[in-house]
CSV table of C-alpha atoms in Angstrom, one decimal:
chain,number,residue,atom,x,y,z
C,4,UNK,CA,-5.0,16.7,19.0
C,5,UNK,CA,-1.3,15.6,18.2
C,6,UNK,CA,-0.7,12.6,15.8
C,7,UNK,CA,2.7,10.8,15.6
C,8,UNK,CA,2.9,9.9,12.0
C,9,UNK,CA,5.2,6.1,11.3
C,10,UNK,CA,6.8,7.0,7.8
C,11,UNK,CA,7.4,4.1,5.7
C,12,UNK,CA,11.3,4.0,5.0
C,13,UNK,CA,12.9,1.2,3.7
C,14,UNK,CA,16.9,0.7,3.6
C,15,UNK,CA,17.4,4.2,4.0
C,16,UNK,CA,14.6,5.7,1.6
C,17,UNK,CA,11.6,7.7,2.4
C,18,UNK,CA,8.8,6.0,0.4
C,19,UNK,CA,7.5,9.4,-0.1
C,20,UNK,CA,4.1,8.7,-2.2
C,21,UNK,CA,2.9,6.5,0.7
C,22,UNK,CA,4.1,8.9,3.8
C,23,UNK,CA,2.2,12.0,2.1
C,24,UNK,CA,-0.6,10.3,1.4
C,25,UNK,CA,-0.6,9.2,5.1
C,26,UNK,CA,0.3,13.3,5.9
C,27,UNK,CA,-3.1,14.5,4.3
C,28,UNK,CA,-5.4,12.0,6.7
C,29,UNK,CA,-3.2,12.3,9.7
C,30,UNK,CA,-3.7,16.5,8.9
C,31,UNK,CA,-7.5,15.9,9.5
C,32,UNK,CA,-6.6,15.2,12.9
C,33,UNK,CA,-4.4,17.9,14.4
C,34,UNK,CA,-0.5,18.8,14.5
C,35,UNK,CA,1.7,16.2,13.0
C,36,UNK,CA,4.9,15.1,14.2
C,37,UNK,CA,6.7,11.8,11.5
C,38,UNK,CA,9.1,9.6,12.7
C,39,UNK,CA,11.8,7.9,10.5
C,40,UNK,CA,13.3,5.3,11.9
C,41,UNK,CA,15.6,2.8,10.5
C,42,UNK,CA,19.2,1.5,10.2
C,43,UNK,CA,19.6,4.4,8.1
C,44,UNK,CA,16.8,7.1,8.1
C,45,UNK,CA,19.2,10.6,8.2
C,46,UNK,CA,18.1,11.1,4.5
C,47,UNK,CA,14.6,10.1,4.6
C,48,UNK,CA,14.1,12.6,7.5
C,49,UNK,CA,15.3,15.4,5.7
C,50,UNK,CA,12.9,14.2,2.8
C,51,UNK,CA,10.4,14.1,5.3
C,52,UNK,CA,10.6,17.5,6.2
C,53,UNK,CA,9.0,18.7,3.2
C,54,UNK,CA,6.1,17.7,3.9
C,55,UNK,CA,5.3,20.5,6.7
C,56,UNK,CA,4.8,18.6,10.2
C,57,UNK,CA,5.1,20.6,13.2
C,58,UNK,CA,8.4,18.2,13.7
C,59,UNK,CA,10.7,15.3,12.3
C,60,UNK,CA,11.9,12.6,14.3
C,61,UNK,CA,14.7,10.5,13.6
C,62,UNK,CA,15.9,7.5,15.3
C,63,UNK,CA,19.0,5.6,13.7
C,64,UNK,CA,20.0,2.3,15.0
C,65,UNK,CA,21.0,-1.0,14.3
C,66,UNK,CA,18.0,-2.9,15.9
C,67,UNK,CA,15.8,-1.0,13.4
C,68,UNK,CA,17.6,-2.6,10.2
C,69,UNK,CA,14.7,-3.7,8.2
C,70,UNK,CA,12.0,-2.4,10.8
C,71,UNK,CA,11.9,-5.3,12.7
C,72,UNK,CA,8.3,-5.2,14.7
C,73,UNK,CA,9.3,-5.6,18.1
C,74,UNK,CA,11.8,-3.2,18.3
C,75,UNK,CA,10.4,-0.6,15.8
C,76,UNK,CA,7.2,-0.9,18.0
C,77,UNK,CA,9.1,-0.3,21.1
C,78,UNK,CA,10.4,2.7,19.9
C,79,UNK,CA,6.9,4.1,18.6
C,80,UNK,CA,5.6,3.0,22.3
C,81,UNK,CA,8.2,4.7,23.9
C,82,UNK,CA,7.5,7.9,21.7
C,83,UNK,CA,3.9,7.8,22.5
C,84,UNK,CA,4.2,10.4,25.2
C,85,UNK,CA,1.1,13.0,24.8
C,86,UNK,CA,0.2,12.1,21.4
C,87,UNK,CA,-3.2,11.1,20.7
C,88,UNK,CA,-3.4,9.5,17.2
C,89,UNK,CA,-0.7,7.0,16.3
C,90,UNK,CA,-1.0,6.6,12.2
C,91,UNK,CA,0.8,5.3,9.7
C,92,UNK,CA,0.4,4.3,5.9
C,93,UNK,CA,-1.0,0.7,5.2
C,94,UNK,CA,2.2,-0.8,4.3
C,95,UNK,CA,4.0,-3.7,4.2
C,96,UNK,CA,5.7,-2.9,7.3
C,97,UNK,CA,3.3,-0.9,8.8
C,98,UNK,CA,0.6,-3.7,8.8
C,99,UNK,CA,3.5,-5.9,10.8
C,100,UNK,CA,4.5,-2.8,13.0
C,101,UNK,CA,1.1,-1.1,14.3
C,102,UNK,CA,-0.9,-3.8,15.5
C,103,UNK,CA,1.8,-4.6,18.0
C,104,UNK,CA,2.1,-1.1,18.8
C,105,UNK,CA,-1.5,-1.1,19.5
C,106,UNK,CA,-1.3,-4.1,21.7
C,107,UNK,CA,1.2,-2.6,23.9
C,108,UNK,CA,-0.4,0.8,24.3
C,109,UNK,CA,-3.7,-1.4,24.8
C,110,UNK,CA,-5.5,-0.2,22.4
C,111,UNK,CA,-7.7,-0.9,19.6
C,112,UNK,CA,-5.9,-1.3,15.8
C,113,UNK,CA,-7.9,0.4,13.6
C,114,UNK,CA,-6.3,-1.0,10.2
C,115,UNK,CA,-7.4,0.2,6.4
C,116,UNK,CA,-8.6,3.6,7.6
C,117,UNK,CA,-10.3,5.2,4.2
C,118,UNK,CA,-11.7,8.5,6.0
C,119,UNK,CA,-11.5,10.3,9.3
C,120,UNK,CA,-15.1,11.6,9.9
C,121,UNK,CA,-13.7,13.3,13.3
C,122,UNK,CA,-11.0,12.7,15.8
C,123,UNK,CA,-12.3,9.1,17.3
C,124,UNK,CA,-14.3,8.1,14.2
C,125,UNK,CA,-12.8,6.9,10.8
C,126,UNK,CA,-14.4,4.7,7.5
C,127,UNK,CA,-13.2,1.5,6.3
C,128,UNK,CA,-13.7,-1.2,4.0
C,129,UNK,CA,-15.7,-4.6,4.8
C,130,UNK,CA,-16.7,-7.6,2.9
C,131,UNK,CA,-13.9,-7.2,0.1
C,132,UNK,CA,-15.0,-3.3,-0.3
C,133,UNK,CA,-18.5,-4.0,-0.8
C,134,UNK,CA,-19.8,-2.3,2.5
C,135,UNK,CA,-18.1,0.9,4.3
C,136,UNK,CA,-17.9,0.2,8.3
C,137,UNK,CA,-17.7,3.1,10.8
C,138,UNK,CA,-16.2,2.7,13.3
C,139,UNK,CA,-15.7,5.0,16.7
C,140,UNK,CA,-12.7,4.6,19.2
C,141,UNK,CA,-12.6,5.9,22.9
C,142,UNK,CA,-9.1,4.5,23.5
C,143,UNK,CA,-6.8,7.5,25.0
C,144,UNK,CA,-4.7,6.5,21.5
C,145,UNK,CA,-6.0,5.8,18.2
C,146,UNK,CA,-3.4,3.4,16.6
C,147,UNK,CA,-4.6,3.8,12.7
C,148,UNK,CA,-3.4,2.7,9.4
C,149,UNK,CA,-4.7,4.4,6.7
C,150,UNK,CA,-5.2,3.1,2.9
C,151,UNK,CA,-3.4,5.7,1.1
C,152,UNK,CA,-5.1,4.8,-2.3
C,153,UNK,CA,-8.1,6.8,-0.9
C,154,UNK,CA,-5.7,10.2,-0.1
C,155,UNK,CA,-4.0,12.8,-2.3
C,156,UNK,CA,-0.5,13.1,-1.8
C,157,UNK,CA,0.2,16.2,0.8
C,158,UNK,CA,2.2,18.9,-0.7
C,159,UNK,CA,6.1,18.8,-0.8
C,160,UNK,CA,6.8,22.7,-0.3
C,161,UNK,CA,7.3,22.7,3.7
C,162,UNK,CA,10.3,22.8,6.0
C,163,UNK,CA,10.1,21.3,9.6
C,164,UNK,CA,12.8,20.9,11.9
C,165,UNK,CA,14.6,17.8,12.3
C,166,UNK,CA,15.4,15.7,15.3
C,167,UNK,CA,17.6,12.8,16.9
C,168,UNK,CA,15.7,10.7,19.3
C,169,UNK,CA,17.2,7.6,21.3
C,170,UNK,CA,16.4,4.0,20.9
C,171,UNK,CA,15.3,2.5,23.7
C,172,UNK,CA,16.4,-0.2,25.2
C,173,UNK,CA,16.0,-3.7,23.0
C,174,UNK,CA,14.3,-7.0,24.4
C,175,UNK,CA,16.2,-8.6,21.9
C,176,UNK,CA,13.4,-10.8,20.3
C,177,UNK,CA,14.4,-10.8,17.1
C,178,UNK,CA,17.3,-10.0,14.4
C,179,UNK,CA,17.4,-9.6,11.0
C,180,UNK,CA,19.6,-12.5,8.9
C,181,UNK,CA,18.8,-11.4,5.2
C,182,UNK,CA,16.4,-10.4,2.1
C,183,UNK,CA,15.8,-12.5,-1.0
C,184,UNK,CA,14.7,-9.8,-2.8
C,185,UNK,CA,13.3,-9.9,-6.7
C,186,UNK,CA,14.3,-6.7,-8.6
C,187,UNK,CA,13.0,-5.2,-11.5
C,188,UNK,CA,12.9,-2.0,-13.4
C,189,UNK,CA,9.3,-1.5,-13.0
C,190,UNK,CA,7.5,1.0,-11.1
C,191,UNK,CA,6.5,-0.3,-7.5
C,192,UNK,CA,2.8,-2.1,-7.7
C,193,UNK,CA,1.0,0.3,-5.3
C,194,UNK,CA,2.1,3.5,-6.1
C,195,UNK,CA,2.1,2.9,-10.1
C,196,UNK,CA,0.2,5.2,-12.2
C,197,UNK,CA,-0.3,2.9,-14.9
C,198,UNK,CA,-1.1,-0.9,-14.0
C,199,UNK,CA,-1.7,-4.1,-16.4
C,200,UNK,CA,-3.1,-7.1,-14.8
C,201,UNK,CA,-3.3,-10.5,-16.4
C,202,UNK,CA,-5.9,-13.0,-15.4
C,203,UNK,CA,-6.3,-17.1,-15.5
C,204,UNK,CA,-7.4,-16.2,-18.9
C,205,UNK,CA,-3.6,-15.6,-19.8
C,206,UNK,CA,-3.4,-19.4,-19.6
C,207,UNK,CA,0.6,-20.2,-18.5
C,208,UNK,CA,3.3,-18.2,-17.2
C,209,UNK,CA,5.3,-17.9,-20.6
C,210,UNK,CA,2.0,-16.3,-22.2
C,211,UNK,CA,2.1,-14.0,-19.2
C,212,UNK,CA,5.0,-12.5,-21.1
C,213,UNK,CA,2.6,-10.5,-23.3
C,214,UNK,CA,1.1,-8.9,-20.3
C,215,UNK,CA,4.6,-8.0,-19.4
C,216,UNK,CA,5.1,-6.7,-22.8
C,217,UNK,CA,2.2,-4.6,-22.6
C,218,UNK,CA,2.9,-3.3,-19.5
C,219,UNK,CA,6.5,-2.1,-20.7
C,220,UNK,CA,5.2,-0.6,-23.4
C,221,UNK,CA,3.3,1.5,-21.4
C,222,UNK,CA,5.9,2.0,-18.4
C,223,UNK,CA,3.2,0.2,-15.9
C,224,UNK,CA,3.6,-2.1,-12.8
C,225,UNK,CA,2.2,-5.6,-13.3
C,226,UNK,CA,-0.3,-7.1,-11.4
C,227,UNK,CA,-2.3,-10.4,-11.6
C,228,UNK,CA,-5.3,-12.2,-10.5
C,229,UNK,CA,-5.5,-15.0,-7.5
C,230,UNK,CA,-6.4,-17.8,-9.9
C,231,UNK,CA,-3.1,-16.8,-12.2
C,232,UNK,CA,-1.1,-16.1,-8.7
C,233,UNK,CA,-2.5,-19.9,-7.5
C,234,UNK,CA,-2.0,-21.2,-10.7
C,235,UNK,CA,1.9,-20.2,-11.3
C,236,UNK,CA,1.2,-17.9,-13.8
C,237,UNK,CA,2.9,-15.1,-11.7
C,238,UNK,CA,4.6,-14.3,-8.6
C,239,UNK,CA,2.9,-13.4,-5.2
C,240,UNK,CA,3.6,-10.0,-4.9
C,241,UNK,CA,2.0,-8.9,-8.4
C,242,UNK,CA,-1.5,-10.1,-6.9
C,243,UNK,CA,-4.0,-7.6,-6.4
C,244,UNK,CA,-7.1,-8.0,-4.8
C,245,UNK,CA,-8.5,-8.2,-0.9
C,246,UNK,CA,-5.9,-10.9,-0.1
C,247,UNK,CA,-2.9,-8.8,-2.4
C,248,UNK,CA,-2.1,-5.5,-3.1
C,249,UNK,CA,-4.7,-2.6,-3.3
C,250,UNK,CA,-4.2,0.0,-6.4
C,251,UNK,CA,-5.5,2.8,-7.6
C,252,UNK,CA,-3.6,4.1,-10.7
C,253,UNK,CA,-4.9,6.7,-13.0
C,254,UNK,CA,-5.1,3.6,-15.9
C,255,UNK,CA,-5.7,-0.1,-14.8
C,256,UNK,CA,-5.9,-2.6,-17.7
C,257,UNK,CA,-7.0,-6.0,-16.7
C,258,UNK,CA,-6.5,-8.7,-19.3
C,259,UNK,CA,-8.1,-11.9,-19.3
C,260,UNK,CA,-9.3,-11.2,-15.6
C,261,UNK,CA,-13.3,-12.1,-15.2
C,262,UNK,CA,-13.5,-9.5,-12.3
C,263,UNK,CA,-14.4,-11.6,-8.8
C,264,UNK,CA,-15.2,-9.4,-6.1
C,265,UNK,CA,-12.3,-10.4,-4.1
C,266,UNK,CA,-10.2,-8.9,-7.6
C,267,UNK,CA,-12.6,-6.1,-7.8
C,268,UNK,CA,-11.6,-4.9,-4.1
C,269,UNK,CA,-7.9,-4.1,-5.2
C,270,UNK,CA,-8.2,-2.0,-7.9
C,271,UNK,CA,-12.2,-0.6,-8.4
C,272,UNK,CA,-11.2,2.7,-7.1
C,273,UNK,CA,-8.7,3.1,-10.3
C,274,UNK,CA,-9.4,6.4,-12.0
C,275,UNK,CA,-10.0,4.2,-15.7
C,276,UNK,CA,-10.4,1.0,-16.3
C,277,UNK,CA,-9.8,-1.3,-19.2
C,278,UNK,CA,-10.7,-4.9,-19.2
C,279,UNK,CA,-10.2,-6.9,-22.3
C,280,UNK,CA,-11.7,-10.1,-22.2
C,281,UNK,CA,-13.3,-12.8,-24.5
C,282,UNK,CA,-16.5,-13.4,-22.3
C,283,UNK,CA,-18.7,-10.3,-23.1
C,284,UNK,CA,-20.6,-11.5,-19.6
C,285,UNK,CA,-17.6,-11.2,-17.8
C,286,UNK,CA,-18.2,-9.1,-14.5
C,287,UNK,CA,-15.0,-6.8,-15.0
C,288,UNK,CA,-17.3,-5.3,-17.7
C,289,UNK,CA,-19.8,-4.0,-14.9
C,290,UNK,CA,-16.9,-1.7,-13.6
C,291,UNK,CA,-14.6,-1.1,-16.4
C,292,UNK,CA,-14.9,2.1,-18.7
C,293,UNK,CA,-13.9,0.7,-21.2
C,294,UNK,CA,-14.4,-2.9,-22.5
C,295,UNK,CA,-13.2,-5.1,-25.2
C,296,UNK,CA,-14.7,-8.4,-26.3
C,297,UNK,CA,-11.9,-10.0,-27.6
C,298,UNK,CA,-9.3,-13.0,-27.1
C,299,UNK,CA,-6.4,-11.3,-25.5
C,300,UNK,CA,-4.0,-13.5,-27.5
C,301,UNK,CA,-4.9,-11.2,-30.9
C,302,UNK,CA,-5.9,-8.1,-28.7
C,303,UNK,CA,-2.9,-7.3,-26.5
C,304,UNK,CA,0.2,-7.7,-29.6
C,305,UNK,CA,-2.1,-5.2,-31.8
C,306,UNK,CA,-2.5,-3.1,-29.0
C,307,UNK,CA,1.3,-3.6,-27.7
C,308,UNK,CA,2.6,-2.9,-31.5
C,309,UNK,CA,0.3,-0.2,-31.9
C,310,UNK,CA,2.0,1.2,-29.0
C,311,UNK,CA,5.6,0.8,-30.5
C-alpha cells in the first residue's frame, strides 16, 4: 500500500502538530509519501521531512495561494498516480480540499477517520460522538481525513528526500482576493494543550472577559459554547462542539457550560476536565473529573488570582 499524505500548510507554514498526527494513521497503512503545496511551501517541506516518509513533495505556485479547492484538488488528482490511500488531516482546508478530490477520482470521502482497522476499513464518529460507525471502502482510492485529536503526534527525528513537482494546468475557477483575519497571541484552538471554555452561563460578551482572563492566566486557547457563539457572547471560531472545533487538550475547563451533547462531542476526549458551574445537575458533571458547584462570577477571579 502507498498513501499520499495532503499536509496542512498555511501561508508558507507547515502546521506540524496536525500533519504528524495525520503521519501516525496514514503509517498504519503503508509507505508514506506528503505533499506541501502552496504559494509558498519550500520551508514547510523541509519541515516535513522530519517526519520520515519514504518522500516529500513540493509544489509551489501561484494558483495554490491560500489552497484554493479546485486547483489544490487538481494537483492532488493529478498526483494520484499508483497511490492507494489519499489522507489528510481534518482541517479547515482539508475538509474544503478532499471531498472534491474524492469526487474527481470517483470515490467515496471518508471524512473524520478516528482509527484504521485495516487497509479498506476505518472508525468514525456518528450521532455527535455518541456511536462509533465502521465503515469499509472497495474504491481503488481511499480519500480519508482523519481527526487528529484521536492520534499521537509521529516522531520528528527522520530525514526524507525532498522533491519539486509541477502544477498542472489550472481551470481557472477560482482566485483568491483577500483574508480578514482576527489575530491573537493565543495558542491555536485545536492544537492547544490547555483550553477554557465559557458557556451561556457567562451571561454577555464583556463578562466573557473573565474567561479570557482565566485562560491567559493559564496560557490556554479559548473556546465557547453554541448558545454563547449564537448569543454574541463570542466569536465563531472559538466554538467547540459537533458543528465547531473538536479538542482534546491535556486540561479543558468549561465554565458556565451545562454540557449538551452536541458540546460534549468537541472536547469529551480531553485528557481532564473541569467544569465549574452553578447547577450541581448540570450534565458537564457526568463527564468532567473534576466539578465545582459554584457561580462562576466568584469562582473564576479566585481561581484566576490564585493563579497570579
Amino acid at each position: 500500500m502507498s498513501v499520499l499524505l495532503f499536509a496542512d500548510v498555511s501561508d508558507g507554514q507547515l502546521s506540524l502538530d496536525a500533519t504528524a498526527k495525520a503521519m501516525t494513521a496514514a503509517k498504519a497503512l503503508g509507505d508514506v509519501t506528503i505533499l506541501c503545496a502552496g504559494n509558498s511551501a519550500a520551508a514547510a517541506g523541509a519541515e516535513a521531512a522530519s517526519l520520515g516518509a519514504t518522500k516529500v513533495l513540493v509544489c509551489e505556485d501561484a494558483a495554490l495561494t491560500r489552497q484554493l479547492a479546485e486547483a489544490t484538488a487538481d494537483l492532488i488528482v493529478s498526483l494520484a498516480g499508483d497511490f492507494t490511500h489519499i489522507v489528510a488531516p481534518a482541517t479547515t482546508d482539508a475538509k474544503n480540499v478532499m471531498p472534491r478530490v474524492a469526487a474527481l477520482l470517483d470515490s467515496m470521502i471518508i471524512s473524520d477517520a478516528t482509527a484504521v482497522v485495516d487497509a479498506d476499513t476505518f472508525e468514525r464518529p456518528i450521532y455527535a460522538g455518541n456511536a462509533i460507525q465502521t465503515v469499509k471502502s472497495s474504491d481503488a482510492k481511499k480519500v480519508i481525513t482523519f481527526r487528529t485529536a484521536t492520534f499521537d503526534a509521529a516522531a520528528t527525528d527522520g530525514s526524507s528526500p525532498v522533491e519539486t513537482v509541477a502544477m498542472p494546468a489550472s481551470g481557472g475557477l477560482s482566485e483568491w482576493v483577500e483574508d480578514r483575519l482576527a489575530e491573537s497571541d493565543r495558542p491555536e484552538l485545536t492544537s492547544a494543550g490547555v483550553v477554557v471554555s465559557g458557556g451561556r452561563g457567562v451571561g454577555s460578551e464583556e463578562d466573557f472577559k473573565i474567561i479570557e482572563g482565566l485562560a491567559d492566566k493559564l496560557g490556554a486557547a479559548v473556546g465557547a459554547s453554541r448558545a454563547a457563539v449564537d448569543s454574541g457572547y463570542a466569536p465563531n471560531d472559538w466554538q467547540v462542539g459537533q458543528t465547531g472545533k473538536v479538542v482534546a487538550p491535556n486540561l479543558y475547563v468549561a465554565v458556565g457550560i451545562s454540557g449538551a451533547i452536541q458540546h460534549l462531542a468537541g472536547m469529551k476526549d480531553s485528557k481532564i476536565i473541569v467544569a465549574i458551574n452553578k447547577d450541581e445537575e448540570a450534565p458537564i458533571f457526568q463527564v468532567a473529573d473534576y466539578g465545582l458547584v459554584a457561580d462562576l462570577f466568584d469562582a473564576v477571579p479566585e481561581l484566576t488570582n490564585a493563579l497570579g
